[in-house]
PDB file of C-alpha atoms and ligand atoms in Angstrom:
ATOM      1  CA  MET R  26     -24.906 -20.828  15.737  1.00 91.00           C
ATOM      2  CA  ARG R  27     -21.344 -19.880  16.010  1.00 95.00           C
ATOM      3  CA  LYS R  28     -20.843 -16.208  15.978  1.00 98.00           C
ATOM      4  CA  LEU R  29     -18.498 -14.644  13.348  1.00 98.00           C
ATOM      5  CA  ALA R  30     -15.984 -11.759  13.636  1.00 98.00           C
ATOM      6  CA  ALA R  31     -15.107 -11.188  10.137  1.00 98.00           C
ATOM      7  CA  GLY R  32     -12.158  -8.555   9.206  1.00 98.00           C
ATOM      8  CA  ASN R  33     -12.250  -6.825   5.609  1.00 98.00           C
ATOM      9  CA  TRP R  34      -9.116  -5.644   5.026  1.00 98.00           C
ATOM     10  CA  LYS R  35     -10.402  -3.727   2.021  1.00 98.00           C
ATOM     11  CA  MET R  36      -7.338  -2.395  -0.279  1.00 98.00           C
ATOM     12  CA  ASN R  37      -4.792  -2.655   2.601  1.00 98.00           C
ATOM     13  CA  GLY R  38      -2.295  -5.114   3.251  1.00 97.00           C
ATOM     14  CA  THR R  39       0.959  -6.672   2.218  1.00 97.00           C
ATOM     15  CA  GLY R  40       3.245  -9.308   3.260  1.00 97.00           C
ATOM     16  CA  ALA R  41       4.621  -7.706   6.168  1.00 97.00           C
ATOM     17  CA  ASP R  42       0.767  -7.410   7.613  1.00 97.00           C
ATOM     18  CA  LEU R  43       1.062 -11.454   8.067  1.00 97.00           C
ATOM     19  CA  ALA R  44       2.589 -10.544  11.396  1.00 97.00           C
ATOM     20  CA  GLU R  45      -0.907  -9.257  12.474  1.00 97.00           C
ATOM     21  CA  ILE R  46      -2.436 -12.937  11.774  1.00 97.00           C
ATOM     22  CA  GLU R  47       0.587 -14.586  13.980  1.00 97.00           C
ATOM     23  CA  ALA R  48      -0.376 -12.023  16.819  1.00 97.00           C
ATOM     24  CA  LEU R  49      -4.228 -13.045  16.354  1.00 97.00           C
ATOM     25  CA  LYS R  50      -3.528 -16.574  16.464  1.00 96.00           C
ATOM     26  CA  ALA R  51      -1.444 -16.312  19.570  1.00 96.00           C
ATOM     27  CA  ALA R  52      -4.152 -14.198  21.351  1.00 97.00           C
ATOM     28  CA  HIS R  53      -6.970 -16.872  20.285  1.00 96.00           C
ATOM     29  CA  PRO R  54      -5.642 -20.088  20.004  1.00 93.00           C
ATOM     30  CA  ALA R  55      -9.282 -21.614  20.301  1.00 94.00           C
ATOM     31  CA  PRO R  56     -11.722 -19.150  19.326  1.00 95.00           C
ATOM     32  CA  SER R  57     -15.027 -19.850  20.554  1.00 96.00           C
ATOM     33  CA  ALA R  58     -16.248 -17.319  17.976  1.00 97.00           C
ATOM     34  CA  GLU R  59     -15.428 -17.787  14.204  1.00 98.00           C
ATOM     35  CA  ILE R  60     -12.701 -15.870  13.289  1.00 98.00           C
ATOM     36  CA  LEU R  61     -12.501 -14.655   9.529  1.00 98.00           C
ATOM     37  CA  ILE R  62      -9.952 -12.380   7.440  1.00 98.00           C
ATOM     38  CA  CYS R  63     -10.675 -11.282   4.185  1.00 98.00           C
ATOM     39  CA  PRO R  64      -7.449  -9.823   2.862  1.00 98.00           C
ATOM     40  CA  PRO R  65      -6.490  -8.225  -0.586  1.00 98.00           C
ATOM     41  CA  ALA R  66      -6.363 -11.119  -3.291  1.00 98.00           C
ATOM     42  CA  THR R  67      -2.655 -10.770  -3.492  1.00 98.00           C
ATOM     43  CA  LEU R  68      -2.328 -11.841   0.091  1.00 98.00           C
ATOM     44  CA  LEU R  69      -5.036 -14.404  -0.033  1.00 98.00           C
ATOM     45  CA  ALA R  70      -2.877 -17.473  -0.307  1.00 98.00           C
ATOM     46  CA  ARG R  71      -0.093 -16.701   1.973  1.00 98.00           C
ATOM     47  CA  LEU R  72      -2.812 -15.512   4.571  1.00 98.00           C
ATOM     48  CA  SER R  73      -4.836 -18.514   4.403  1.00 98.00           C
ATOM     49  CA  GLU R  74      -1.625 -20.728   5.031  1.00 98.00           C
ATOM     50  CA  ALA R  75      -0.463 -18.382   7.687  1.00 97.00           C
ATOM     51  CA  ALA R  76      -4.164 -18.173   9.357  1.00 96.00           C
ATOM     52  CA  ALA R  77      -5.254 -21.940   9.213  1.00 95.00           C
ATOM     53  CA  PRO R  78      -6.506 -23.715  10.993  1.00 93.00           C
ATOM     54  CA  ALA R  79      -8.054 -21.008  13.847  1.00 94.00           C
ATOM     55  CA  ILE R  80      -8.665 -18.321  11.401  1.00 97.00           C
ATOM     56  CA  ALA R  81     -10.681 -18.624   8.019  1.00 98.00           C
ATOM     57  CA  SER R  82      -9.960 -16.687   5.185  1.00 98.00           C
ATOM     58  CA  GLY R  83     -12.172 -15.219   2.408  1.00 98.00           C
ATOM     59  CA  GLY R  84     -12.114 -13.056  -0.856  1.00 98.00           C
ATOM     60  CA  GLN R  85     -13.497  -9.585  -1.025  1.00 98.00           C
ATOM     61  CA  ASP R  86     -15.451 -10.078  -4.442  1.00 98.00           C
ATOM     62  CA  CYS R  87     -15.472 -12.758  -7.332  1.00 98.00           C
ATOM     63  CA  HIS R  88     -16.459 -12.890 -10.757  1.00 98.00           C
ATOM     64  CA  ALA R  89     -19.819 -14.370 -11.384  1.00 98.00           C
ATOM     65  CA  ALA R  90     -18.201 -16.553 -14.291  1.00 98.00           C
ATOM     66  CA  PRO R  91     -16.108 -19.803 -13.286  1.00 96.00           C
ATOM     67  CA  SER R  92     -13.327 -18.644 -15.913  1.00 97.00           C
ATOM     68  CA  GLY R  93     -12.730 -16.992 -19.148  1.00 97.00           C
ATOM     69  CA  ALA R  94     -11.694 -13.687 -20.701  1.00 98.00           C
ATOM     70  CA  HIS R  95     -12.038 -11.346 -18.034  1.00 98.00           C
ATOM     71  CA  THR R  96      -9.001  -9.521 -17.375  1.00 98.00           C
ATOM     72  CA  GLY R  97      -8.340  -8.355 -13.820  1.00 97.00           C
ATOM     73  CA  ASP R  98     -11.029 -10.486 -12.190  1.00 98.00           C
ATOM     74  CA  ILE R  99     -11.008 -13.245 -10.084  1.00 98.00           C
ATOM     75  CA  SER R 100     -13.373 -16.519  -9.976  1.00 98.00           C
ATOM     76  CA  ALA R 101     -14.924 -18.158  -6.930  1.00 98.00           C
ATOM     77  CA  ASP R 102     -12.832 -21.329  -7.652  1.00 98.00           C
ATOM     78  CA  MET R 103      -9.679 -19.341  -7.808  1.00 98.00           C
ATOM     79  CA  LEU R 104     -10.271 -17.991  -4.130  1.00 98.00           C
ATOM     80  CA  GLN R 105     -11.293 -21.548  -2.935  1.00 98.00           C
ATOM     81  CA  ASP R 106      -8.073 -22.788  -4.740  1.00 98.00           C
ATOM     82  CA  ALA R 107      -6.095 -19.930  -2.616  1.00 98.00           C
ATOM     83  CA  GLY R 108      -7.473 -21.170   0.636  1.00 98.00           C
ATOM     84  CA  ALA R 109     -10.789 -19.105   1.014  1.00 98.00           C
ATOM     85  CA  SER R 110     -13.823 -20.611   2.576  1.00 98.00           C
ATOM     86  CA  TYR R 111     -15.812 -17.112   2.623  1.00 98.00           C
ATOM     87  CA  VAL R 112     -16.408 -14.394  -0.157  1.00 98.00           C
ATOM     88  CA  ILE R 113     -17.875 -11.189   0.765  1.00 98.00           C
ATOM     89  CA  LEU R 114     -20.077 -10.031  -2.085  1.00 98.00           C
ATOM     90  CA  GLY R 115     -22.055  -6.588  -2.747  1.00 98.00           C
ATOM     91  CA  HIS R 116     -20.157  -4.409  -0.500  1.00 98.00           C
ATOM     92  CA  SER R 117     -21.413  -1.113  -0.882  1.00 98.00           C
ATOM     93  CA  GLU R 118     -17.794   0.092  -2.022  1.00 98.00           C
ATOM     94  CA  ARG R 119     -18.170  -2.611  -4.826  1.00 98.00           C
ATOM     95  CA  ARG R 120     -21.820  -1.526  -5.623  1.00 98.00           C
ATOM     96  CA  SER R 121     -20.610   2.270  -6.057  1.00 97.00           C
ATOM     97  CA  ASP R 122     -17.045   1.689  -7.389  1.00 97.00           C
ATOM     98  CA  HIS R 123     -17.915  -0.867  -9.737  1.00 97.00           C
ATOM     99  CA  ASN R 124     -21.929  -0.177 -10.317  1.00 97.00           C
ATOM    100  CA  GLU R 125     -22.825  -3.518  -8.865  1.00 98.00           C
ATOM    101  CA  ALA R 126     -26.506  -4.131  -8.735  1.00 98.00           C
ATOM    102  CA  ASP R 127     -28.507  -6.532  -6.797  1.00 98.00           C
ATOM    103  CA  ALA R 128     -28.544  -8.924  -9.985  1.00 98.00           C
ATOM    104  CA  ASP R 129     -24.797  -9.002 -10.156  1.00 98.00           C
ATOM    105  CA  VAL R 130     -24.546  -9.857  -6.440  1.00 98.00           C
ATOM    106  CA  ALA R 131     -27.010 -12.820  -7.057  1.00 98.00           C
ATOM    107  CA  ALA R 132     -25.101 -14.252  -9.802  1.00 98.00           C
ATOM    108  CA  LYS R 133     -21.543 -13.864  -7.826  1.00 98.00           C
ATOM    109  CA  THR R 134     -23.572 -15.422  -4.870  1.00 98.00           C
ATOM    110  CA  ARG R 135     -24.441 -18.325  -7.077  1.00 98.00           C
ATOM    111  CA  ALA R 136     -20.805 -18.756  -8.265  1.00 98.00           C
ATOM    112  CA  ALA R 137     -19.792 -18.535  -4.841  1.00 98.00           C
ATOM    113  CA  TRP R 138     -21.853 -21.322  -3.850  1.00 98.00           C
ATOM    114  CA  ALA R 139     -20.913 -23.330  -6.773  1.00 98.00           C
ATOM    115  CA  ALA R 140     -17.540 -23.290  -5.688  1.00 98.00           C
ATOM    116  CA  GLY R 141     -18.334 -24.237  -2.140  1.00 98.00           C
ATOM    117  CA  LEU R 142     -17.609 -20.956  -0.521  1.00 98.00           C
ATOM    118  CA  ILE R 143     -19.747 -19.145   1.975  1.00 98.00           C
ATOM    119  CA  ALA R 144     -21.223 -15.834   0.718  1.00 98.00           C
ATOM    120  CA  VAL R 145     -21.132 -12.697   3.104  1.00 98.00           C
ATOM    121  CA  VAL R 146     -23.625 -10.940   1.184  1.00 98.00           C
ATOM    122  CA  CYS R 147     -23.570  -7.199   2.006  1.00 98.00           C
ATOM    123  CA  VAL R 148     -26.951  -4.632   2.238  1.00 98.00           C
ATOM    124  CA  GLY R 149     -27.101  -1.089   3.421  1.00 98.00           C
ATOM    125  CA  GLU R 150     -28.891   2.157   3.118  1.00 98.00           C
ATOM    126  CA  THR R 151     -27.347   5.532   2.225  1.00 98.00           C
ATOM    127  CA  GLU R 152     -27.906   8.368   4.624  1.00 98.00           C
ATOM    128  CA  ALA R 153     -30.111  10.128   2.206  1.00 98.00           C
ATOM    129  CA  GLN R 154     -32.223   6.822   2.011  1.00 98.00           C
ATOM    130  CA  ARG R 155     -32.213   6.927   5.781  1.00 98.00           C
ATOM    131  CA  ASP R 156     -33.318  10.234   6.243  1.00 97.00           C
ATOM    132  CA  ALA R 157     -36.116   9.823   3.726  1.00 98.00           C
ATOM    133  CA  GLY R 158     -37.573   6.656   5.853  1.00 98.00           C
ATOM    134  CA  GLN R 159     -36.609   4.295   3.066  1.00 98.00           C
ATOM    135  CA  THR R 160     -34.111   2.010   4.795  1.00 98.00           C
ATOM    136  CA  LEU R 161     -36.257  -1.055   5.783  1.00 98.00           C
ATOM    137  CA  GLY R 162     -37.491  -0.630   2.016  1.00 98.00           C
ATOM    138  CA  VAL R 163     -33.863  -0.417   0.604  1.00 98.00           C
ATOM    139  CA  ILE R 164     -32.924  -3.328   2.912  1.00 98.00           C
ATOM    140  CA  GLY R 165     -35.827  -5.622   2.038  1.00 98.00           C
ATOM    141  CA  ALA R 166     -35.182  -4.869  -1.790  1.00 98.00           C
ATOM    142  CA  GLN R 167     -31.614  -5.605  -1.623  1.00 98.00           C
ATOM    143  CA  LEU R 168     -31.853  -8.692   0.242  1.00 98.00           C
ATOM    144  CA  SER R 169     -34.654 -10.410  -2.300  1.00 97.00           C
ATOM    145  CA  GLY R 170     -32.460  -9.225  -5.217  1.00 98.00           C
ATOM    146  CA  SER R 171     -29.177 -10.315  -4.206  1.00 98.00           C
ATOM    147  CA  VAL R 172     -29.740 -13.531  -2.248  1.00 98.00           C
ATOM    148  CA  PRO R 173     -30.631 -16.047  -4.767  1.00 97.00           C
ATOM    149  CA  GLY R 174     -32.837 -19.156  -3.715  1.00 95.00           C
ATOM    150  CA  GLY R 175     -31.112 -22.310  -1.823  1.00 96.00           C
ATOM    151  CA  ALA R 176     -29.718 -20.062   0.903  1.00 98.00           C
ATOM    152  CA  THR R 177     -28.725 -21.949   4.195  1.00 98.00           C
ATOM    153  CA  PRO R 178     -27.015 -21.117   7.263  1.00 98.00           C
ATOM    154  CA  GLU R 179     -24.291 -23.194   5.835  1.00 98.00           C
ATOM    155  CA  ASN R 180     -23.689 -20.901   2.782  1.00 98.00           C
ATOM    156  CA  LEU R 181     -25.099 -17.311   3.522  1.00 98.00           C
ATOM    157  CA  VAL R 182     -24.085 -14.770   6.057  1.00 98.00           C
ATOM    158  CA  ILE R 183     -25.716 -11.334   5.687  1.00 98.00           C
ATOM    159  CA  ALA R 184     -23.899  -8.151   6.701  1.00 98.00           C
ATOM    160  CA  TYR R 185     -25.946  -4.899   7.347  1.00 98.00           C
ATOM    161  CA  GLU R 186     -23.577  -2.157   6.875  1.00 98.00           C
ATOM    162  CA  PRO R 187     -25.075   1.364   6.819  1.00 98.00           C
ATOM    163  CA  VAL R 188     -23.217   2.905   3.995  1.00 98.00           C
ATOM    164  CA  TRP R 189     -23.050   6.353   5.814  1.00 98.00           C
ATOM    165  CA  ALA R 190     -21.690   4.432   8.980  1.00 98.00           C
ATOM    166  CA  ILE R 191     -18.496   3.063   7.103  1.00 97.00           C
ATOM    167  CA  GLY R 192     -15.254   4.439   8.145  1.00 95.00           C
ATOM    168  CA  THR R 193     -16.901   7.452   9.402  1.00 97.00           C
ATOM    169  CA  GLY R 194     -16.672   6.728  13.065  1.00 95.00           C
ATOM    170  CA  ARG R 195     -20.677   6.948  12.898  1.00 96.00           C
ATOM    171  CA  VAL R 196     -22.737   4.160  14.080  1.00 97.00           C
ATOM    172  CA  PRO R 197     -26.804   3.874  13.896  1.00 97.00           C
ATOM    173  CA  SER R 198     -28.313   3.741  17.507  1.00 98.00           C
ATOM    174  CA  LEU R 199     -28.742   0.364  18.960  1.00 98.00           C
ATOM    175  CA  ASP R 200     -32.570   0.622  18.523  1.00 98.00           C
ATOM    176  CA  GLN R 201     -31.594   1.739  14.649  1.00 98.00           C
ATOM    177  CA  ILE R 202     -29.501  -1.523  14.458  1.00 98.00           C
ATOM    178  CA  ALA R 203     -32.205  -3.911  16.165  1.00 98.00           C
ATOM    179  CA  GLU R 204     -34.816  -2.635  14.084  1.00 98.00           C
ATOM    180  CA  VAL R 205     -32.757  -3.443  11.000  1.00 98.00           C
ATOM    181  CA  HIS R 206     -31.362  -6.896  12.084  1.00 98.00           C
ATOM    182  CA  ASP R 207     -35.154  -8.045  13.304  1.00 98.00           C
ATOM    183  CA  PHE R 208     -36.515  -6.987   9.972  1.00 98.00           C
ATOM    184  CA  MET R 209     -33.850  -9.110   8.305  1.00 98.00           C
ATOM    185  CA  ARG R 210     -34.684 -12.035  10.259  1.00 98.00           C
ATOM    186  CA  ALA R 211     -38.442 -11.776   9.528  1.00 98.00           C
ATOM    187  CA  GLU R 212     -37.480 -11.285   5.913  1.00 98.00           C
ATOM    188  CA  LEU R 213     -35.442 -14.355   5.620  1.00 98.00           C
ATOM    189  CA  ALA R 214     -38.034 -16.344   7.671  1.00 98.00           C
ATOM    190  CA  THR R 215     -40.810 -15.478   5.093  1.00 97.00           C
ATOM    191  CA  ARG R 216     -38.660 -16.379   2.456  1.00 96.00           C
ATOM    192  CA  LEU R 217     -36.915 -19.300   3.625  1.00 97.00           C
ATOM    193  CA  GLY R 218     -38.896 -20.597   6.677  1.00 97.00           C
ATOM    194  CA  ALA R 219     -38.114 -19.878  10.199  1.00 97.00           C
ATOM    195  CA  ASP R 220     -35.838 -22.628  10.909  1.00 97.00           C
ATOM    196  CA  ILE R 221     -33.199 -21.819   8.276  1.00 97.00           C
ATOM    197  CA  ALA R 222     -33.629 -17.842   8.593  1.00 98.00           C
ATOM    198  CA  ALA R 223     -32.729 -18.559  12.383  1.00 98.00           C
ATOM    199  CA  GLY R 224     -29.473 -20.042  11.591  1.00 98.00           C
ATOM    200  CA  ILE R 225     -28.299 -17.634   9.184  1.00 98.00           C
ATOM    201  CA  ARG R 226     -25.554 -15.147  10.800  1.00 98.00           C
ATOM    202  CA  LEU R 227     -26.430 -11.656  10.696  1.00 98.00           C
ATOM    203  CA  LEU R 228     -23.387  -9.286  10.947  1.00 98.00           C
ATOM    204  CA  TYR R 229     -23.466  -5.465  11.729  1.00 98.00           C
ATOM    205  CA  GLY R 230     -20.475  -3.435   9.902  1.00 98.00           C
ATOM    206  CA  GLY R 231     -19.583   0.062   9.960  1.00 98.00           C
ATOM    207  CA  SER R 232     -17.047   1.651  12.483  1.00 97.00           C
ATOM    208  CA  VAL R 233     -17.169  -1.131  15.035  1.00 98.00           C
ATOM    209  CA  LYS R 234     -14.493  -0.494  17.284  1.00 98.00           C
ATOM    210  CA  PRO R 235     -13.168  -1.997  20.572  1.00 98.00           C
ATOM    211  CA  ASP R 236     -15.150   0.523  22.485  1.00 98.00           C
ATOM    212  CA  ASN R 237     -18.330   0.108  21.037  1.00 98.00           C
ATOM    213  CA  ALA R 238     -18.366  -3.449  20.171  1.00 98.00           C
ATOM    214  CA  SER R 239     -19.874  -5.183  23.201  1.00 98.00           C
ATOM    215  CA  GLU R 240     -23.070  -2.952  23.288  1.00 98.00           C
ATOM    216  CA  ILE R 241     -23.688  -3.601  19.461  1.00 98.00           C
ATOM    217  CA  PHE R 242     -23.064  -7.615  20.125  1.00 98.00           C
ATOM    218  CA  ALA R 243     -25.941  -7.380  23.013  1.00 97.00           C
ATOM    219  CA  VAL R 244     -28.580  -5.829  20.254  1.00 98.00           C
ATOM    220  CA  SER R 245     -31.104  -8.712  19.331  1.00 95.00           C
ATOM    221  CA  ASN R 246     -30.234 -10.656  16.145  1.00 98.00           C
ATOM    222  CA  VAL R 247     -26.687  -9.443  15.786  1.00 98.00           C
ATOM    223  CA  ASP R 248     -24.452 -12.476  15.397  1.00 98.00           C
ATOM    224  CA  GLY R 249     -21.321 -10.901  14.721  1.00 98.00           C
ATOM    225  CA  ALA R 250     -19.610  -8.107  12.999  1.00 98.00           C
ATOM    226  CA  LEU R 251     -18.025  -7.044   9.722  1.00 98.00           C
ATOM    227  CA  VAL R 252     -15.079  -4.862  10.379  1.00 98.00           C
ATOM    228  CA  GLY R 253     -13.014  -2.531   8.275  1.00 98.00           C
ATOM    229  CA  GLY R 254     -10.493  -0.393   9.856  1.00 98.00           C
ATOM    230  CA  ALA R 255     -10.267  -1.965  13.133  1.00 98.00           C
ATOM    231  CA  SER R 256      -9.460  -5.609  11.642  1.00 98.00           C
ATOM    232  CA  LEU R 257      -6.181  -4.286  10.329  1.00 98.00           C
ATOM    233  CA  LYS R 258      -4.432  -4.359  13.743  1.00 97.00           C
ATOM    234  CA  ALA R 259      -4.499  -7.579  15.668  1.00 98.00           C
ATOM    235  CA  ALA R 260      -4.773  -5.625  18.843  1.00 98.00           C
ATOM    236  CA  ASP R 261      -8.123  -3.567  17.947  1.00 98.00           C
ATOM    237  CA  PHE R 262      -9.825  -6.926  16.194  1.00 98.00           C
ATOM    238  CA  SER R 263      -8.710  -9.049  19.115  1.00 98.00           C
ATOM    239  CA  ALA R 264     -10.575  -6.882  21.660  1.00 98.00           C
ATOM    240  CA  ILE R 265     -13.610  -7.022  19.468  1.00 98.00           C
ATOM    241  CA  ILE R 266     -13.433 -10.758  19.002  1.00 98.00           C
ATOM    242  CA  ALA R 267     -13.183 -11.111  22.894  1.00 98.00           C
ATOM    243  CA  ALA R 268     -16.137  -8.749  23.044  1.00 98.00           C
ATOM    244  CA  LEU R 269     -18.085 -11.198  20.853  1.00 98.00           C
ATOM    245  CA  GLU R 270     -17.214 -14.124  22.701  1.00 97.00           C
ATOM    246  CA  THR R 271     -18.439 -12.628  26.021  1.00 95.00           C
ATOM    247  CA  ALA R 272     -21.764 -11.320  24.443  1.00 95.00           C
ATOM    248  CA  PRO R 273     -25.005 -12.624  25.592  1.00 87.00           C
ATOM    249  CA  ALA R 274     -26.131 -15.852  23.338  1.00 79.00           C
TER     250      ALA R 274
HETATM  251  P1  LIG M1568     -15.310   0.293   8.919  1.00 63.71           P
HETATM  252  O1  LIG M1568     -15.202  -0.787   9.998  1.00 63.71           O
HETATM  253  O2  LIG M1568     -13.723   0.931   8.679  1.00 63.71           O
HETATM  254  O3  LIG M1568     -16.168   1.219   8.916  1.00 63.71           O
HETATM  255  O4  LIG M1568     -15.699  -0.541   7.607  1.00 63.71           O
HETATM  256  C1  LIG M1568     -16.932  -1.195   7.665  1.00 63.71           C
HETATM  257  C2  LIG M1568     -16.778  -2.011   6.329  1.00 63.71           C
HETATM  258  O5  LIG M1568     -17.220  -1.640   5.433  1.00 63.71           O
HETATM  259  C3  LIG M1568     -16.456  -3.483   6.533  1.00 63.71           C
HETATM  260  O6  LIG M1568     -16.819  -4.215   5.232  1.00 63.71           O
END
């Protein structure tokens, strides 16, 4: 399995920020971990061109339909045409800002697969759900509702992003991360078989920074990270990539 350092630029980035991609490429000419940047859609084509071939690119969402009368939306084919090989789906900000339910995420995942994209499906509990002892139940339901049949290591990545850890500087304990990641691996194994489940990359996301990346990457069943704020600057993201590349297998 090739580990994955994924950057989610969210609603940040214009042409001037392509300089960060040049700096990342210079710092990682032959990365052993896979590097992915998901910029805003307006920057995707230019960033894909600048990033290739060492760094992959992806969208942050797609519509479930291949085309049609959906003003403002973007199809998986369009992302692929703009150079993307991945798409983030079901991020908690999409789930809350746009009322996306598990069934919507599953439909978008099917659309992504039809376009040949790798789906990065996001799951994560709110703080209230964790406090109520519901974390594993919530993650299990999101996994089964958001991931359609036919998942493989080649078409699916899962990102565990506790909602309360996103952009807050708060990170779960290493035991809490291990508990969820071990649980996700077991759930996928039950559904897909142990061999397929073993190859699907499980990312942790939520306030990953250069100074906490190494300890997070040493946690069992953590195969990489989905990074928001710290992916915007090449120096920070580069340190996270280096931590992933030197983490225990
Ligand atoms: P931060 O790394 O800024 O907490 O964001 C995490 C995230 O939501 C990545 O998708």
